Amino acid sequence: MALCALEMAQPPLRSEESFIAKEQETNNEERSGEEAEDLEKDQLFYPTDGTKPEAFNIGEESMPRDPETCDIPFYVSEFVEREVGTDCDSLSKVGQLIEQLSESKMKLEEQVLTVSSEVPKRIQKALQNAEDSKTSLGQLLEKERILHDSVDNHLLTSKPWMEDLGVLISQIKEVERHLAYLKLISQIEELSDNIQQYLMTNNVAEAATILVSMAELNIKLQESSCSHLLTFMRSTVQFWHKILKDKLSSDFEETLTHLHWPFIGPAQSQPFGLATSPANATEIFNNFETLFSQLLKLQTSDELLTKPKQLPEKYFLPPTPPIILPMQIMLAPLQKRFKYHFTGNRQTNVLSKPEWYLTQVLMWIGNHAKFLEDKVQPILDKAGSPVNARLEFSRALVMLILEKLAADIPCLLYDDNLFCHLVDELLLFERELHGVHGYLSSFPSCMHILSEETYFQRWLTVERKFALQKMDSMLSSEGAWISQYKDITDVDEMKVPDCAETFMTLLLVITDRYKHLPTAARKLQFLELQKELVDDFRIRLTQVMKEETRAPLAFRYCAILNAVNYIATVLADWADNLFFLQLQQAALEVDSNTLSKLQLGQLASMESSVFDDMINLLERLKHDMLTRQVDHVFKEVKDAAKMYRKERWLSLPSQSEQAIMSLSTTACPLLLTLRDRLLQLEQQLCYSLFKIFWQMLAEKVDLFIYQEVILANHFNEGGAAQLQFDMTRNLFPLFSHYCKRPENYFKHIKEACIVLNLNVGSALLLKDVLQSATENRTGTMLNSDQPTAVAALNELGIYKLAQQDVEILLNLRANWPVTGK
């Protein structure tokens, strides 16, 4: 009864399933009656999830799930099994389940009816909206067609009018251009008349102001195609500019004469060279200020009419504005003196003495600095000019030097000594010009002349030549391998030989020489020269080192090692310098097409430096030399340990049989050799190198004693105690001067001594633990309560040695108790 009721209360299909069922019912009507019955059976006996049931259980029996033989749907039986099961007491729930399922069925049927009634209404509404939109679109298209036809008709009708109006507009524009042309001519004539009137009344200041307006008008019309108008305006500006400039220049030169300008000699006793009364001095300075200001107003017209003298484009000088007009007049007498003394056949014009004209210019800048700051700069500030008086004065004089250099350098190009002397003097001049007088790096300088391709390549060649000569002399000198500070402990930490220090000083000087070059590309070429010199010096050091390989502990060999370490350390420090970081960025931009993506990434992230290649080669050489030293000392240690290896460790008396433990006689040569070599190299190597040396040596000695002494012998109780005494009280203390816990560098020896000196009970227990661990690994014995081998070893202080090593050491013990077996 319960099963039948539950089958009748079967819940209806979901909404999707109902649509599928309707479609299948339609198909069933078209099919034959037999096919419809088969389809209904399939739907009845297959679950909704599409799986094909095989069997289901009722109680203890397995029922077939074949749709042809089963009367109850599988999901019904599954539901009953889940809710009722085999418990007969649960049958009381059947009535409640029927009520719940009936209520659920009603709700689902209501939902299906609601959905089936609403969907057609929504579809109908959507179709109606589509029809309305189609109708509206047709109406809009009709309106657009009517409007388009109307516009075409209007344009066709108005076309003759537009042609007539176009002719009239062209005529009006032509008349307007003629009118504007005449107005400009009238304006120019008016400005010209005003200038004439102001000059007739001696009002030069207003005349200069009007001329500025005329010059500005000329500048605005420079792009005009009215060539005759431009010619007329230019000639007018030139006419009045010459008159005003001549008048103001003569008055200004007269005022400068009263000021005893220029200040050629040493500092004057009177301020600025005035020897007149204070009242006259005030009047002179007032005239100076007035004339300077009026000449400054002529700057616009002067730039318009005067084309400044420029050096050839091959020097790539940075663009700079022309020197202001009043400063040109002030500089004229100094330019005459410069050309008089340093051009032509004068005795002061000597190619081998460039310092004469360079020093003269520096003296002029220094002598006039105070006057320019105190008297000229306030005038410029009052006029609103951005010009710095001192820099303007210096820039004009530097241009004289650049012209002189451009003429002289071709004559010195193939004389190494003269060319090198010229470069040295120019660098000194640049240093003082920038450092003392505040000359800006954005202004033209001597470095631009030296950066010209021909001159720059010659400079590089000369630098390379003299650097190589210097390297030859420093390596061949008697004190090449002796430190200059050997007697000063605080200073001589690196124990740097003189040749290495001199070489790095040479590189530093080269850096200072090319640091102020105007372009990064030129700086990078000098950087490549420095890297070549470093590589050349490394090769020379390697050659000298190979001559000393027979005595790797000798003084010269150690000095070479100190030199290699010092150069690598300094290059690593330079890599963090701002200047070289900027060069690294420049190299990244220049070599972006030639470097690999990995190299570009390392440069960009600052993981590498411009000296990485050189540092790596030097580090490799340093490691090879240290390894050779360690191998040499280790060979001596092995020779000294021959007797110690043959010590009778199996028959030595126990510790209780000796009054005082003492060092083994056979260990003395070994320890003396170690002590002597450590003291010798501590004095000859710098601290960082010696630290690497003794750590490498300690590692080798640790393995040697462990393998050749401990593992090669058997030990009784006395032998194990003697070995531990020799190591912990004699060998380890040799290295205690260099570190706090030297036993950490001899872990094999230390842990082997622990194993060999365990008391018998602890040794037996440890042996059992290790044996149990071995059996557990092989699977012959399993015991989760057994302590692990690693834990047991760690408890004894053994971390380095493996379990197998400890088992071997335990087998080397001879003091096991007799078991009677």
mmCIF file with all atom_site columns, N, CA, C and O in Angstrom, residues 582-599:
data_model
loop_
_atom_site.group_PDB
_atom_site.id
_atom_site.type_symbol
_atom_site.label_atom_id
_atom_site.label_alt_id
_atom_site.label_comp_id
_atom_site.label_asym_id
_atom_site.label_entity_id
_atom_site.label_seq_id
_atom_site.pdbx_PDB_ins_code
_atom_site.Cartn_x
_atom_site.Cartn_y
_atom_site.Cartn_z
_atom_site.occupancy
_atom_site.B_iso_or_equiv
_atom_site.pdbx_formal_charge
_atom_site.auth_seq_id
_atom_site.auth_comp_id
_atom_site.auth_asym_id
_atom_site.auth_atom_id
_atom_site.pdbx_PDB_model_num
ATOM 1  N N  . GLN A 1 582 ? 75.176 56.360 -13.418 1.00 0.00 ? 582 GLN A N  1
ATOM 2  C CA . GLN A 1 582 ? 74.651 57.107 -14.562 1.00 0.00 ? 582 GLN A CA 1
ATOM 3  C C  . GLN A 1 582 ? 75.210 56.533 -15.867 1.00 0.00 ? 582 GLN A C  1
ATOM 4  O O  . GLN A 1 582 ? 74.488 56.444 -16.873 1.00 0.00 ? 582 GLN A O  1
ATOM 5  N N  . LEU A 1 583 ? 76.486 56.160 -15.859 1.00 0.00 ? 583 LEU A N  1
ATOM 6  C CA . LEU A 1 583 ? 77.067 55.537 -17.049 1.00 0.00 ? 583 LEU A CA 1
ATOM 7  C C  . LEU A 1 583 ? 76.409 54.186 -17.339 1.00 0.00 ? 583 LEU A C  1
ATOM 8  O O  . LEU A 1 583 ? 76.228 53.809 -18.497 1.00 0.00 ? 583 LEU A O  1
ATOM 9  N N  . GLN A 1 584 ? 76.047 53.466 -16.282 1.00 0.00 ? 584 GLN A N  1
ATOM 10 C CA . GLN A 1 584 ? 75.350 52.203 -16.472 1.00 0.00 ? 584 GLN A CA 1
ATOM 11 C C  . GLN A 1 584 ? 74.007 52.413 -17.155 1.00 0.00 ? 584 GLN A C  1
ATOM 12 O O  . GLN A 1 584 ? 73.630 51.663 -18.061 1.00 0.00 ? 584 GLN A O  1
ATOM 13 N N  . GLN A 1 585 ? 73.290 53.453 -16.748 1.00 0.00 ? 585 GLN A N  1
ATOM 14 C CA . GLN A 1 585 ? 72.016 53.766 -17.393 1.00 0.00 ? 585 GLN A CA 1
ATOM 15 C C  . GLN A 1 585 ? 72.232 54.177 -18.847 1.00 0.00 ? 585 GLN A C  1
ATOM 16 O O  . GLN A 1 585 ? 71.470 53.790 -19.735 1.00 0.00 ? 585 GLN A O  1
ATOM 17 N N  . ALA A 1 586 ? 73.295 54.961 -19.087 1.00 0.00 ? 586 ALA A N  1
ATOM 18 C CA . ALA A 1 586 ? 73.599 55.368 -20.462 1.00 0.00 ? 586 ALA A CA 1
ATOM 19 C C  . ALA A 1 586 ? 73.958 54.160 -21.314 1.00 0.00 ? 586 ALA A C  1
ATOM 20 O O  . ALA A 1 586 ? 73.552 54.068 -22.482 1.00 0.00 ? 586 ALA A O  1
ATOM 21 N N  . ALA A 1 587 ? 74.722 53.225 -20.745 1.00 0.00 ? 587 ALA A N  1
ATOM 22 C CA . ALA A 1 587 ? 75.073 52.007 -21.485 1.00 0.00 ? 587 ALA A CA 1
ATOM 23 C C  . ALA A 1 587 ? 73.826 51.195 -21.813 1.00 0.00 ? 587 ALA A C  1
ATOM 24 O O  . ALA A 1 587 ? 73.725 50.586 -22.879 1.00 0.00 ? 587 ALA A O  1
ATOM 25 N N  . LEU A 1 588 ? 72.865 51.208 -20.906 1.00 0.00 ? 588 LEU A N  1
ATOM 26 C CA . LEU A 1 588 ? 71.609 50.498 -21.145 1.00 0.00 ? 588 LEU A CA 1
ATOM 27 C C  . LEU A 1 588 ? 70.876 51.076 -22.344 1.00 0.00 ? 588 LEU A C  1
ATOM 28 O O  . LEU A 1 588 ? 70.301 50.351 -23.153 1.00 0.00 ? 588 LEU A O  1
ATOM 29 N N  . GLU A 1 589 ? 70.904 52.391 -22.478 1.00 0.00 ? 589 GLU A N  1
ATOM 30 C CA . GLU A 1 589 ? 70.220 53.038 -23.596 1.00 0.00 ? 589 GLU A CA 1
ATOM 31 C C  . GLU A 1 589 ? 70.980 52.852 -24.909 1.00 0.00 ? 589 GLU A C  1
ATOM 32 O O  . GLU A 1 589 ? 70.384 52.648 -25.961 1.00 0.00 ? 589 GLU A O  1
ATOM 33 N N  . VAL A 1 590 ? 72.319 52.885 -24.833 1.00 0.00 ? 590 VAL A N  1
ATOM 34 C CA . VAL A 1 590 ? 73.129 52.792 -26.054 1.00 0.00 ? 590 VAL A CA 1
ATOM 35 C C  . VAL A 1 590 ? 73.155 51.369 -26.588 1.00 0.00 ? 590 VAL A C  1
ATOM 36 O O  . VAL A 1 590 ? 73.032 51.127 -27.790 1.00 0.00 ? 590 VAL A O  1
ATOM 37 N N  . ASP A 1 591 ? 73.288 50.377 -25.682 1.00 0.00 ? 591 ASP A N  1
ATOM 38 C CA . ASP A 1 591 ? 73.481 48.983 -26.088 1.00 0.00 ? 591 ASP A CA 1
ATOM 39 C C  . ASP A 1 591 ? 72.207 48.162 -26.034 1.00 0.00 ? 591 ASP A C  1
ATOM 40 O O  . ASP A 1 591 ? 72.256 46.938 -25.967 1.00 0.00 ? 591 ASP A O  1
ATOM 41 N N  . SER A 1 592 ? 71.063 48.805 -26.065 1.00 0.00 ? 592 SER A N  1
ATOM 42 C CA . SER A 1 592 ? 69.808 48.065 -25.951 1.00 0.00 ? 592 SER A CA 1
ATOM 43 C C  . SER A 1 592 ? 69.601 47.085 -27.109 1.00 0.00 ? 592 SER A C  1
ATOM 44 O O  . SER A 1 592 ? 68.877 46.099 -26.974 1.00 0.00 ? 592 SER A O  1
ATOM 45 N N  . ASN A 1 593 ? 70.244 47.321 -28.244 1.00 0.00 ? 593 ASN A N  1
ATOM 46 C CA . ASN A 1 593 ? 70.068 46.443 -29.409 1.00 0.00 ? 593 ASN A CA 1
ATOM 47 C C  . ASN A 1 593 ? 71.077 45.305 -29.438 1.00 0.00 ? 593 ASN A C  1
ATOM 48 O O  . ASN A 1 593 ? 70.884 44.323 -30.158 1.00 0.00 ? 593 ASN A O  1
ATOM 49 N N  . THR A 1 594 ? 72.178 45.425 -28.687 1.00 0.00 ? 594 THR A N  1
ATOM 50 C CA . THR A 1 594 ? 73.236 44.421 -28.750 1.00 0.00 ? 594 THR A CA 1
ATOM 51 C C  . THR A 1 594 ? 73.249 43.497 -27.536 1.00 0.00 ? 594 THR A C  1
ATOM 52 O O  . THR A 1 594 ? 73.726 42.374 -27.629 1.00 0.00 ? 594 THR A O  1
ATOM 53 N N  . LEU A 1 595 ? 72.734 43.951 -26.410 1.00 0.00 ? 595 LEU A N  1
ATOM 54 C CA . LEU A 1 595 ? 72.758 43.127 -25.208 1.00 0.00 ? 595 LEU A CA 1
ATOM 55 C C  . LEU A 1 595 ? 71.579 42.158 -25.202 1.00 0.00 ? 595 LEU A C  1
ATOM 56 O O  . LEU A 1 595 ? 70.532 42.420 -25.785 1.00 0.00 ? 595 LEU A O  1
ATOM 57 N N  . SER A 1 596 ? 71.761 41.053 -24.507 1.00 0.00 ? 596 SER A N  1
ATOM 58 C CA . SER A 1 596 ? 70.669 40.090 -24.354 1.00 0.00 ? 596 SER A CA 1
ATOM 59 C C  . SER A 1 596 ? 69.629 40.620 -23.379 1.00 0.00 ? 596 SER A C  1
ATOM 60 O O  . SER A 1 596 ? 69.883 41.557 -22.626 1.00 0.00 ? 596 SER A O  1
ATOM 61 N N  . LYS A 1 597 ? 68.453 39.987 -23.396 1.00 0.00 ? 597 LYS A N  1
ATOM 62 C CA . LYS A 1 597 ? 67.385 40.426 -22.491 1.00 0.00 ? 597 LYS A CA 1
ATOM 63 C C  . LYS A 1 597 ? 67.791 40.243 -21.031 1.00 0.00 ? 597 LYS A C  1
ATOM 64 O O  . LYS A 1 597 ? 67.447 41.051 -20.177 1.00 0.00 ? 597 LYS A O  1
ATOM 65 N N  . LEU A 1 598 ? 68.540 39.173 -20.747 1.00 0.00 ? 598 LEU A N  1
ATOM 66 C CA . LEU A 1 598 ? 68.992 38.942 -19.372 1.00 0.00 ? 598 LEU A CA 1
ATOM 67 C C  . LEU A 1 598 ? 69.945 40.040 -18.931 1.00 0.00 ? 598 LEU A C  1
ATOM 68 O O  . LEU A 1 598 ? 69.812 40.585 -17.826 1.00 0.00 ? 598 LEU A O  1
ATOM 69 N N  . GLN A 1 599 ? 70.911 40.398 -19.799 1.00 0.00 ? 599 GLN A N  1
ATOM 70 C CA . GLN A 1 599 ? 71.852 41.466 -19.450 1.00 0.00 ? 599 GLN A CA 1
ATOM 71 C C  . GLN A 1 599 ? 71.134 42.793 -19.290 1.00 0.00 ? 599 GLN A C  1
ATOM 72 O O  . GLN A 1 599 ? 71.452 43.577 -18.383 1.00 0.00 ? 599 GLN A O  1
#
